[in-house]
PDB file of C-alpha atoms (C1' of nucleotides) in Angstrom:
ATOM      1  CA  MET A   1      85.480  86.247  -4.071  1.00  0.00           C
ATOM      2  CA  LYS A   2      84.476  83.280  -5.255  1.00  0.00           C
ATOM      3  CA  ARG A   3      81.493  80.974  -4.007  1.00  0.00           C
ATOM      4  CA  HIS A   4      80.506  77.505  -4.622  1.00  0.00           C
ATOM      5  CA  SER A   5      77.414  76.406  -6.743  1.00  0.00           C
ATOM      6  CA  ARG A   6      76.294  73.189  -7.654  1.00  0.00           C
ATOM      7  CA  GLN A   7      75.939  74.344 -11.573  1.00  0.00           C
ATOM      8  CA  ARG A   8      79.506  75.424 -11.401  1.00  0.00           C
ATOM      9  CA  ASP A   9      80.481  72.350 -10.300  1.00  0.00           C
ATOM     10  CA  ALA A  10      78.580  70.225 -12.813  1.00  0.00           C
ATOM     11  CA  VAL A  11      79.753  72.113 -15.527  1.00  0.00           C
ATOM     12  CA  ARG A  12      83.643  71.800 -14.777  1.00  0.00           C
ATOM     13  CA  ASN A  13      82.914  68.160 -13.982  1.00  0.00           C
ATOM     14  CA  ALA A  14      81.006  67.445 -17.350  1.00  0.00           C
ATOM     15  CA  LEU A  15      83.446  68.993 -19.254  1.00  0.00           C
ATOM     16  CA  CYS A  16      86.766  67.302 -17.439  1.00  0.00           C
ATOM     17  CA  SER A  17      84.769  63.896 -17.545  1.00  0.00           C
ATOM     18  CA  VAL A  18      84.687  63.972 -21.451  1.00  0.00           C
ATOM     19  CA  LYS A  19      87.434  63.680 -24.056  1.00  0.00           C
ATOM     20  CA  SER A  20      84.736  64.697 -26.708  1.00  0.00           C
ATOM     21  CA  HIS A  21      85.540  68.241 -27.202  1.00  0.00           C
ATOM     22  CA  PRO A  22      81.624  69.430 -26.812  1.00  0.00           C
ATOM     23  CA  THR A  23      79.752  72.462 -28.057  1.00  0.00           C
ATOM     24  CA  ALA A  24      78.487  74.807 -24.961  1.00  0.00           C
ATOM     25  CA  SER A  25      75.025  73.325 -26.049  1.00  0.00           C
ATOM     26  CA  ALA A  26      76.681  69.901 -26.125  1.00  0.00           C
ATOM     27  CA  VAL A  27      77.851  70.807 -22.564  1.00  0.00           C
ATOM     28  CA  TYR A  28      74.517  71.838 -21.293  1.00  0.00           C
ATOM     29  CA  ASP A  29      72.560  69.026 -22.379  1.00  0.00           C
ATOM     30  CA  MET A  30      74.977  66.372 -20.379  1.00  0.00           C
ATOM     31  CA  VAL A  31      74.473  68.859 -17.197  1.00  0.00           C
ATOM     32  CA  ARG A  32      70.707  69.078 -17.670  1.00  0.00           C
ATOM     33  CA  ALA A  33      70.738  65.084 -16.678  1.00  0.00           C
ATOM     34  CA  GLU A  34      71.466  66.509 -12.947  1.00  0.00           C
ATOM     35  CA  PHE A  35      70.182  69.997 -13.337  1.00  0.00           C
ATOM     36  CA  PRO A  36      66.900  70.302 -15.256  1.00  0.00           C
ATOM     37  CA  ASN A  37      66.754  73.599 -14.711  1.00  0.00           C
ATOM     38  CA  ILE A  38      70.101  74.806 -15.453  1.00  0.00           C
ATOM     39  CA  SER A  39      70.302  77.996 -17.863  1.00  0.00           C
ATOM     40  CA  LEU A  40      72.299  77.956 -21.111  1.00  0.00           C
ATOM     41  CA  ALA A  41      73.647  81.227 -19.871  1.00  0.00           C
ATOM     42  CA  THR A  42      75.095  79.602 -16.798  1.00  0.00           C
ATOM     43  CA  VAL A  43      76.617  76.826 -18.882  1.00  0.00           C
ATOM     44  CA  TYR A  44      78.255  79.850 -21.096  1.00  0.00           C
ATOM     45  CA  ARG A  45      79.472  81.751 -17.955  1.00  0.00           C
ATOM     46  CA  ASN A  46      81.269  78.741 -16.445  1.00  0.00           C
ATOM     47  CA  LEU A  47      82.877  77.861 -19.576  1.00  0.00           C
ATOM     48  CA  SER A  48      84.087  80.908 -20.334  1.00  0.00           C
ATOM     49  CA  GLU A  49      85.263  81.364 -16.866  1.00  0.00           C
ATOM     50  CA  MET A  50      87.234  78.039 -17.244  1.00  0.00           C
ATOM     51  CA  TYR A  51      88.548  79.590 -20.427  1.00  0.00           C
ATOM     52  CA  ASP A  52      90.168  82.752 -18.700  1.00  0.00           C
ATOM     53  CA  GLU A  53      91.572  81.000 -15.973  1.00  0.00           C
ATOM     54  CA  GLY A  54      93.304  78.744 -18.426  1.00  0.00           C
ATOM     55  CA  ASN A  55      91.641  75.799 -17.464  1.00  0.00           C
ATOM     56  CA  ALA A  56      90.199  75.033 -20.821  1.00  0.00           C
ATOM     57  CA  VAL A  57      90.726  75.442 -24.345  1.00  0.00           C
ATOM     58  CA  MET A  58      88.174  76.610 -26.967  1.00  0.00           C
ATOM     59  CA  LEU A  59      88.869  75.228 -30.588  1.00  0.00           C
ATOM     60  CA  THR A  60      86.956  76.936 -33.450  1.00  0.00           C
ATOM     61  CA  THR A  61      86.465  74.363 -35.976  1.00  0.00           C
ATOM     62  CA  VAL A  62      86.620  75.184 -39.583  1.00  0.00           C
ATOM     63  CA  SER A  63      83.185  75.262 -39.731  1.00  0.00           C
ATOM     64  CA  GLY A  64      82.924  77.820 -37.304  1.00  0.00           C
ATOM     65  CA  SER A  65      81.425  75.916 -34.385  1.00  0.00           C
ATOM     66  CA  VAL A  66      83.187  76.174 -31.081  1.00  0.00           C
ATOM     67  CA  HIS A  67      84.299  73.337 -28.623  1.00  0.00           C
ATOM     68  CA  PHE A  68      85.572  73.404 -25.360  1.00  0.00           C
ATOM     69  CA  ASP A  69      88.369  70.986 -23.957  1.00  0.00           C
ATOM     70  CA  ALA A  70      89.729  70.662 -20.653  1.00  0.00           C
ATOM     71  CA  ASP A  71      92.751  69.367 -22.116  1.00  0.00           C
ATOM     72  CA  THR A  72      95.178  72.192 -21.822  1.00  0.00           C
ATOM     73  CA  SER A  73      98.068  70.537 -22.709  1.00  0.00           C
ATOM     74  CA  PRO A  74      99.699  71.411 -26.032  1.00  0.00           C
ATOM     75  CA  HIS A  75      97.984  69.012 -28.650  1.00  0.00           C
ATOM     76  CA  SER A  76      96.274  69.541 -32.039  1.00  0.00           C
ATOM     77  CA  HIS A  77      92.701  68.192 -33.239  1.00  0.00           C
ATOM     78  CA  LEU A  78      91.184  66.650 -35.878  1.00  0.00           C
ATOM     79  CA  TYR A  79      87.691  67.769 -37.373  1.00  0.00           C
ATOM     80  CA  CYS A  80      85.432  65.944 -39.281  1.00  0.00           C
ATOM     81  CA  ASN A  81      83.861  67.426 -42.064  1.00  0.00           C
ATOM     82  CA  LYS A  82      81.000  64.785 -41.907  1.00  0.00           C
ATOM     83  CA  CYS A  83      79.997  64.352 -38.419  1.00  0.00           C
ATOM     84  CA  GLY A  84      81.346  67.486 -36.880  1.00  0.00           C
ATOM     85  CA  GLY A  85      83.433  65.167 -34.395  1.00  0.00           C
ATOM     86  CA  VAL A  86      86.693  66.637 -32.910  1.00  0.00           C
ATOM     87  CA  THR A  87      89.513  63.676 -32.218  1.00  0.00           C
ATOM     88  CA  ASP A  88      92.939  64.673 -30.314  1.00  0.00           C
ATOM     89  CA  VAL A  89      96.369  64.149 -32.003  1.00  0.00           C
ATOM     90  CA  TYR A  90      99.632  64.907 -30.238  1.00  0.00           C
ATOM     91  CA  PRO A  91     102.582  64.183 -32.317  1.00  0.00           C
ATOM     92  CA  ASP A  92     104.725  67.264 -33.011  1.00  0.00           C
ATOM     93  CA  LEU A  93     104.083  69.027 -36.109  1.00  0.00           C
ATOM     94  CA  PRO A  94     106.201  67.592 -38.755  1.00  0.00           C
ATOM     95  CA  ASP A  95     104.387  64.216 -37.994  1.00  0.00           C
ATOM     96  CA  LEU A  96     101.046  65.731 -37.528  1.00  0.00           C
ATOM     97  CA  ARG A  97      99.233  64.817 -41.011  1.00  0.00           C
ATOM     98  CA  LYS A  98     100.677  61.162 -40.781  1.00  0.00           C
ATOM     99  CA  ALA A  99      99.041  60.870 -37.279  1.00  0.00           C
ATOM    100  CA  ALA A 100      95.997  61.973 -38.864  1.00  0.00           C
ATOM    101  CA  GLU A 101      95.986  59.426 -41.250  1.00  0.00           C
ATOM    102  CA  ASP A 102      97.030  56.719 -38.972  1.00  0.00           C
ATOM    103  CA  LYS A 103      93.698  57.530 -37.100  1.00  0.00           C
ATOM    104  CA  GLY A 104      92.151  56.984 -39.853  1.00  0.00           C
ATOM    105  CA  TYR A 105      91.106  60.047 -41.305  1.00  0.00           C
ATOM    106  CA  GLU A 106      91.129  60.931 -45.085  1.00  0.00           C
ATOM    107  CA  VAL A 107      92.658  64.890 -44.727  1.00  0.00           C
ATOM    108  CA  THR A 108      91.429  66.718 -47.288  1.00  0.00           C
ATOM    109  CA  ASN A 109      92.300  70.538 -45.781  1.00  0.00           C
ATOM    110  CA  TYR A 110      93.979  71.811 -42.613  1.00  0.00           C
ATOM    111  CA  SER A 111      93.992  75.204 -41.087  1.00  0.00           C
ATOM    112  CA  LEU A 112      97.320  76.525 -39.330  1.00  0.00           C
ATOM    113  CA  MET A 113      96.673  79.714 -37.173  1.00  0.00           C
ATOM    114  CA  TYR A 114      99.457  80.999 -34.958  1.00  0.00           C
ATOM    115  CA  SER A 115      98.527  83.422 -33.000  1.00  0.00           C
ATOM    116  CA  GLY A 116     100.336  86.215 -30.588  1.00  0.00           C
ATOM    117  CA  VAL A 117     101.230  89.696 -30.777  1.00  0.00           C
ATOM    118  CA  CYS A 118     102.389  91.102 -34.131  1.00  0.00           C
ATOM    119  CA  GLU A 119     105.485  93.211 -34.500  1.00  0.00           C
ATOM    120  CA  ASN A 120     103.419  96.541 -34.603  1.00  0.00           C
ATOM    121  CA  CYS A 121     101.514  95.756 -31.549  1.00  0.00           C
ATOM    122  CA  ARG A 122     104.149  94.793 -29.887  1.00  0.00           C
ATOM    123  CA  LYS A 123     105.745  98.711 -29.600  1.00  0.00           C
TER     124      LYS A 123
ATOM    125  CA  MET B   1      73.333  80.232 -66.108  1.00  0.00           C
ATOM    126  CA  LYS B   2      75.410  82.837 -63.914  1.00  0.00           C
ATOM    127  CA  ARG B   3      74.994  86.293 -65.047  1.00  0.00           C
ATOM    128  CA  HIS B   4      77.407  89.547 -64.649  1.00  0.00           C
ATOM    129  CA  SER B   5      76.595  91.964 -62.174  1.00  0.00           C
ATOM    130  CA  ARG B   6      78.691  95.086 -61.481  1.00  0.00           C
ATOM    131  CA  GLN B   7      78.424  94.492 -57.542  1.00  0.00           C
ATOM    132  CA  ARG B   8      79.813  90.652 -58.003  1.00  0.00           C
ATOM    133  CA  ASP B   9      82.393  92.174 -59.921  1.00  0.00           C
ATOM    134  CA  ALA B  10      83.513  94.564 -57.654  1.00  0.00           C
ATOM    135  CA  VAL B  11      83.516  92.577 -54.257  1.00  0.00           C
ATOM    136  CA  ARG B  12      85.507  89.780 -56.257  1.00  0.00           C
ATOM    137  CA  ASN B  13      88.228  92.627 -57.366  1.00  0.00           C
ATOM    138  CA  ALA B  14      87.997  94.025 -53.962  1.00  0.00           C
ATOM    139  CA  LEU B  15      89.112  90.848 -52.078  1.00  0.00           C
ATOM    140  CA  CYS B  16      91.348  89.904 -54.940  1.00  0.00           C
ATOM    141  CA  SER B  17      93.131  93.067 -54.738  1.00  0.00           C
ATOM    142  CA  VAL B  18      94.077  93.138 -51.013  1.00  0.00           C
ATOM    143  CA  LYS B  19      96.349  90.675 -48.786  1.00  0.00           C
ATOM    144  CA  SER B  20      95.017  91.971 -45.735  1.00  0.00           C
ATOM    145  CA  HIS B  21      92.719  89.061 -45.384  1.00  0.00           C
ATOM    146  CA  PRO B  22      89.493  90.961 -44.983  1.00  0.00           C
ATOM    147  CA  THR B  23      86.041  90.001 -42.740  1.00  0.00           C
ATOM    148  CA  ALA B  24      83.119  90.296 -44.746  1.00  0.00           C
ATOM    149  CA  SER B  25      82.140  93.671 -43.770  1.00  0.00           C
ATOM    150  CA  ALA B  26      85.688  95.169 -44.214  1.00  0.00           C
ATOM    151  CA  VAL B  27      85.214  93.895 -47.669  1.00  0.00           C
ATOM    152  CA  TYR B  28      81.729  95.409 -47.512  1.00  0.00           C
ATOM    153  CA  ASP B  29      83.207  99.281 -46.692  1.00  0.00           C
ATOM    154  CA  MET B  30      85.789  98.500 -49.663  1.00  0.00           C
ATOM    155  CA  VAL B  31      82.988  98.053 -51.849  1.00  0.00           C
ATOM    156  CA  ARG B  32      80.870 100.657 -50.639  1.00  0.00           C
ATOM    157  CA  ALA B  33      83.300 103.290 -52.059  1.00  0.00           C
ATOM    158  CA  GLU B  34      82.110 102.691 -55.766  1.00  0.00           C
ATOM    159  CA  PHE B  35      78.700 101.322 -54.484  1.00  0.00           C
ATOM    160  CA  PRO B  36      77.176 103.192 -51.682  1.00  0.00           C
ATOM    161  CA  ASN B  37      74.003 101.271 -51.978  1.00  0.00           C
ATOM    162  CA  ILE B  38      75.714  97.641 -52.141  1.00  0.00           C
ATOM    163  CA  SER B  39      74.067  95.338 -49.472  1.00  0.00           C
ATOM    164  CA  LEU B  40      75.773  93.667 -46.787  1.00  0.00           C
ATOM    165  CA  ALA B  41      73.838  90.479 -47.812  1.00  0.00           C
ATOM    166  CA  THR B  42      75.372  90.912 -51.673  1.00  0.00           C
ATOM    167  CA  VAL B  43      78.913  90.691 -49.934  1.00  0.00           C
ATOM    168  CA  TYR B  44      77.873  87.873 -48.241  1.00  0.00           C
ATOM    169  CA  ARG B  45      76.458  86.291 -51.464  1.00  0.00           C
ATOM    170  CA  ASN B  46      79.588  86.837 -53.311  1.00  0.00           C
ATOM    171  CA  LEU B  47      81.592  85.913 -50.826  1.00  0.00           C
ATOM    172  CA  SER B  48      80.198  82.400 -50.540  1.00  0.00           C
ATOM    173  CA  GLU B  49      79.950  82.099 -53.906  1.00  0.00           C
ATOM    174  CA  MET B  50      83.922  82.673 -54.434  1.00  0.00           C
ATOM    175  CA  TYR B  51      84.553  80.143 -51.483  1.00  0.00           C
ATOM    176  CA  ASP B  52      81.992  77.711 -53.245  1.00  0.00           C
ATOM    177  CA  GLU B  53      84.047  77.987 -56.598  1.00  0.00           C
ATOM    178  CA  GLY B  54      87.233  77.519 -54.570  1.00  0.00           C
ATOM    179  CA  ASN B  55      88.533  80.816 -55.597  1.00  0.00           C
ATOM    180  CA  ALA B  56      88.757  82.127 -51.932  1.00  0.00           C
ATOM    181  CA  VAL B  57      89.207  80.551 -48.634  1.00  0.00           C
ATOM    182  CA  MET B  58      87.615  81.449 -45.538  1.00  0.00           C
ATOM    183  CA  LEU B  59      89.436  81.541 -42.261  1.00  0.00           C
ATOM    184  CA  THR B  60      87.970  81.204 -38.788  1.00  0.00           C
ATOM    185  CA  THR B  61      90.529  82.708 -36.501  1.00  0.00           C
ATOM    186  CA  VAL B  62      90.897  81.681 -32.573  1.00  0.00           C
ATOM    187  CA  SER B  63      89.030  84.574 -31.594  1.00  0.00           C
ATOM    188  CA  GLY B  64      86.032  83.426 -33.875  1.00  0.00           C
ATOM    189  CA  SER B  65      86.263  86.041 -36.318  1.00  0.00           C
ATOM    190  CA  VAL B  66      85.956  85.019 -40.078  1.00  0.00           C
ATOM    191  CA  HIS B  67      88.367  86.373 -42.788  1.00  0.00           C
ATOM    192  CA  PHE B  68      88.718  86.097 -46.369  1.00  0.00           C
ATOM    193  CA  ASP B  69      91.517  85.255 -48.843  1.00  0.00           C
ATOM    194  CA  ALA B  70      91.584  85.029 -52.461  1.00  0.00           C
ATOM    195  CA  ASP B  71      94.962  83.282 -52.054  1.00  0.00           C
ATOM    196  CA  THR B  72      93.965  79.636 -52.341  1.00  0.00           C
ATOM    197  CA  SER B  73      97.776  78.172 -52.536  1.00  0.00           C
ATOM    198  CA  PRO B  74      98.757  76.195 -49.387  1.00  0.00           C
ATOM    199  CA  HIS B  75      99.707  78.484 -47.176  1.00  0.00           C
ATOM    200  CA  SER B  76      99.188  79.284 -43.138  1.00  0.00           C
ATOM    201  CA  HIS B  77      98.542  82.382 -41.234  1.00  0.00           C
ATOM    202  CA  LEU B  78      99.333  84.650 -38.215  1.00  0.00           C
ATOM    203  CA  TYR B  79      97.078  86.193 -36.118  1.00  0.00           C
ATOM    204  CA  CYS B  80      97.365  88.844 -33.753  1.00  0.00           C
ATOM    205  CA  ASN B  81      95.374  89.052 -30.824  1.00  0.00           C
ATOM    206  CA  LYS B  82      95.826  92.549 -30.591  1.00  0.00           C
ATOM    207  CA  CYS B  83      94.591  94.302 -33.807  1.00  0.00           C
ATOM    208  CA  GLY B  84      93.453  91.299 -34.938  1.00  0.00           C
ATOM    209  CA  GLY B  85      95.197  91.455 -38.252  1.00  0.00           C
ATOM    210  CA  VAL B  86      96.108  88.237 -40.180  1.00  0.00           C
ATOM    211  CA  THR B  87      99.202  87.750 -42.265  1.00  0.00           C
ATOM    212  CA  ASP B  88     100.431  84.925 -44.357  1.00  0.00           C
ATOM    213  CA  VAL B  89     103.539  82.515 -43.745  1.00  0.00           C
ATOM    214  CA  TYR B  90     104.433  80.086 -46.511  1.00  0.00           C
ATOM    215  CA  PRO B  91     107.021  77.537 -45.299  1.00  0.00           C
ATOM    216  CA  ASP B  92     106.241  74.067 -44.521  1.00  0.00           C
ATOM    217  CA  LEU B  93     105.180  72.967 -41.092  1.00  0.00           C
ATOM    218  CA  PRO B  94     108.835  72.216 -39.685  1.00  0.00           C
ATOM    219  CA  ASP B  95     109.739  75.724 -40.350  1.00  0.00           C
ATOM    220  CA  LEU B  96     106.421  77.438 -39.478  1.00  0.00           C
ATOM    221  CA  ARG B  97     106.758  78.572 -35.873  1.00  0.00           C
ATOM    222  CA  LYS B  98     110.349  80.186 -36.824  1.00  0.00           C
ATOM    223  CA  ALA B  99     108.930  81.491 -39.830  1.00  0.00           C
ATOM    224  CA  ALA B 100     106.520  83.236 -37.386  1.00  0.00           C
ATOM    225  CA  GLU B 101     108.941  84.457 -35.038  1.00  0.00           C
ATOM    226  CA  ASP B 102     111.538  85.565 -37.844  1.00  0.00           C
ATOM    227  CA  LYS B 103     107.964  87.705 -39.117  1.00  0.00           C
ATOM    228  CA  GLY B 104     108.288  89.810 -35.651  1.00  0.00           C
ATOM    229  CA  TYR B 105     105.580  88.048 -34.111  1.00  0.00           C
ATOM    230  CA  GLU B 106     105.664  87.010 -30.344  1.00  0.00           C
ATOM    231  CA  VAL B 107     104.116  83.868 -30.667  1.00  0.00           C
ATOM    232  CA  THR B 108     102.121  82.858 -27.850  1.00  0.00           C
ATOM    233  CA  ASN B 109      99.578  80.001 -28.883  1.00  0.00           C
ATOM    234  CA  TYR B 110      98.641  78.136 -32.552  1.00  0.00           C
ATOM    235  CA  SER B 111      96.198  76.007 -33.607  1.00  0.00           C
ATOM    236  CA  LEU B 112      95.653  73.560 -36.207  1.00  0.00           C
ATOM    237  CA  MET B 113      93.185  71.707 -37.107  1.00  0.00           C
ATOM    238  CA  TYR B 114      93.203  69.044 -39.790  1.00  0.00           C
ATOM    239  CA  SER B 115      89.972  68.472 -41.088  1.00  0.00           C
ATOM    240  CA  GLY B 116      88.511  65.709 -43.802  1.00  0.00           C
ATOM    241  CA  VAL B 117      86.695  63.020 -42.897  1.00  0.00           C
ATOM    242  CA  CYS B 118      86.890  60.402 -40.242  1.00  0.00           C
ATOM    243  CA  GLU B 119      86.997  56.665 -40.353  1.00  0.00           C
ATOM    244  CA  ASN B 120      83.557  55.944 -39.374  1.00  0.00           C
ATOM    245  CA  CYS B 121      82.077  58.611 -41.605  1.00  0.00           C
ATOM    246  CA  ARG B 122      83.852  57.183 -44.528  1.00  0.00           C
ATOM    247  CA  LYS B 123      82.248  53.958 -44.180  1.00  0.00           C
TER     248      LYS B 123
ATOM    249  C1'  DG C   1      73.426  89.837   5.752  1.00  0.00           C
ATOM    250  C1'  DT C   2      75.593  90.903   1.445  1.00  0.00           C
ATOM    251  C1'  DA C   3      78.128  89.719  -2.376  1.00  0.00           C
ATOM    252  C1'  DT C   4      77.753  86.157  -5.568  1.00  0.00           C
ATOM    253  C1'  DC C   5      75.316  82.979  -8.817  1.00  0.00           C
ATOM    254  C1'  DT C   6      71.736  81.496 -10.958  1.00  0.00           C
ATOM    255  C1'  DG C   7      67.455  81.800 -14.300  1.00  0.00           C
ATOM    256  C1'  DC C   8      64.554  84.130 -17.460  1.00  0.00           C
ATOM    257  C1'  DA C   9      64.191  87.088 -21.229  1.00  0.00           C
ATOM    258  C1'  DA C  10      65.838  90.346 -23.938  1.00  0.00           C
ATOM    259  C1'  DA C  11      69.690  92.212 -26.378  1.00  0.00           C
ATOM    260  C1'  DT C  12      73.612  91.602 -29.429  1.00  0.00           C
ATOM    261  C1'  DC C  13      76.217  89.815 -33.381  1.00  0.00           C
ATOM    262  C1'  DA C  14      77.264  87.726 -37.725  1.00  0.00           C
ATOM    263  C1'  DT C  15      75.054  85.527 -41.262  1.00  0.00           C
ATOM    264  C1'  DT C  16      70.968  84.054 -43.984  1.00  0.00           C
ATOM    265  C1'  DT C  17      66.871  84.194 -46.247  1.00  0.00           C
ATOM    266  C1'  DG C  18      62.322  85.858 -48.177  1.00  0.00           C
ATOM    267  C1'  DC C  19      60.572  88.471 -51.379  1.00  0.00           C
ATOM    268  C1'  DA C  20      59.389  92.416 -54.498  1.00  0.00           C
ATOM    269  C1'  DT C  21      62.390  94.727 -58.094  1.00  0.00           C
ATOM    270  C1'  DT C  22      66.234  95.497 -61.111  1.00  0.00           C
ATOM    271  C1'  DC C  23      68.945  94.117 -63.843  1.00  0.00           C
ATOM    272  C1'  DT C  24      71.326  90.916 -68.028  1.00  0.00           C
ATOM    273  C1'  DG C  25      71.489  88.172 -71.842  1.00  0.00           C
TER     274       DG C  25
ATOM    275  C1'  DC D   1      60.734  88.475 -71.590  1.00  0.00           C
ATOM    276  C1'  DA D   2      62.736  84.885 -68.279  1.00  0.00           C
ATOM    277  C1'  DG D   3      65.718  83.967 -65.230  1.00  0.00           C
ATOM    278  C1'  DA D   4      69.516  85.936 -62.134  1.00  0.00           C
ATOM    279  C1'  DA D   5      71.025  89.334 -58.738  1.00  0.00           C
ATOM    280  C1'  DT D   6      70.148  92.754 -56.054  1.00  0.00           C
ATOM    281  C1'  DG D   7      68.842  95.623 -51.492  1.00  0.00           C
ATOM    282  C1'  DC D   8      66.055  95.640 -47.919  1.00  0.00           C
ATOM    283  C1'  DA D   9      63.897  93.959 -43.718  1.00  0.00           C
ATOM    284  C1'  DA D  10      62.829  90.184 -41.141  1.00  0.00           C
ATOM    285  C1'  DA D  11      64.571  85.694 -39.713  1.00  0.00           C
ATOM    286  C1'  DT D  12      68.324  82.834 -37.721  1.00  0.00           C
ATOM    287  C1'  DG D  13      71.717  80.857 -34.364  1.00  0.00           C
ATOM    288  C1'  DA D  14      75.198  81.606 -31.000  1.00  0.00           C
ATOM    289  C1'  DT D  15      76.116  83.953 -27.523  1.00  0.00           C
ATOM    290  C1'  DT D  16      75.839  88.054 -23.951  1.00  0.00           C
ATOM    291  C1'  DT D  17      73.764  91.123 -20.736  1.00  0.00           C
ATOM    292  C1'  DG D  18      70.425  92.947 -17.710  1.00  0.00           C
ATOM    293  C1'  DC D  19      68.055  92.427 -13.433  1.00  0.00           C
ATOM    294  C1'  DA D  20      65.349  90.110  -9.585  1.00  0.00           C
ATOM    295  C1'  DG D  21      66.015  86.919  -6.864  1.00  0.00           C
ATOM    296  C1'  DA D  22      67.716  82.758  -4.698  1.00  0.00           C
ATOM    297  C1'  DT D  23      72.255  81.083  -2.541  1.00  0.00           C
ATOM    298  C1'  DA D  24      76.680  80.336   0.065  1.00  0.00           C
ATOM    299  C1'  DC D  25      79.674  81.969   3.338  1.00  0.00           C
TER     300       DC D  25
END
DNA sequence: GTATCTGCAAATCATTTGCATTCTG
DNA sequence: CAGAATGCAAATGATTTGCAGATAC
């Protein structure tokens, strides 16, 4: 049975209240304002929990950093190689590159990774 | 000045000779057949070198694992959540999902990340 | 009261780095 | 010989885990 905890609520609220696609340690910093003693492990535990429940998306940047997003609706992301920031883009695939450029990004690269289960593994 | 080394050639050849998108340690295993004493650090050094020269692509899968690909032409990838394998897809974006399914993938998700420099950082 | 959560510290894992040594040109 | 590249081991950084104690129901 799942129980309540102030720390869990704080982590969830922190992620839900923000559009910035924070990393785990960015969430840690947000939550520490209210809970100076919270542990980074607790933040990780609760973020993974949200992910497991399907209430958060985990995105791995081209540079390898992992960000969290409470917006689970299908959309894509723009990553800045310089500041490391992540921004949303909503249009459908064919229009995506244009949408990125409309957002002022100088698009130098992209990485598209479909995932699922391959033919072999489905057997 | 850059010099020759048997180990470097072995790493480069290993990556160029496969289409399997190996991880660094998979390359390590390949090269160890010929150089039992090669160090994993050397493999990392040489793969990064290829990446820096633009002779290899680094891809981070949805699960966070990092794979290398000597095919630097623009194309996308399919990742299998079960076996962790990575496969190529070449069509243009609008046709990608269909191409993935034609390859026998049961597509459950995708992650598209454009990268570049955001408006702010360009100033 | 007991199972769940937390904080802390130690353990992992992938990758990088420092340095003494071994090659290459 | 001088500078590069290697191997090894230790350092790093991000995330996970084990455990004893705090907390919720």
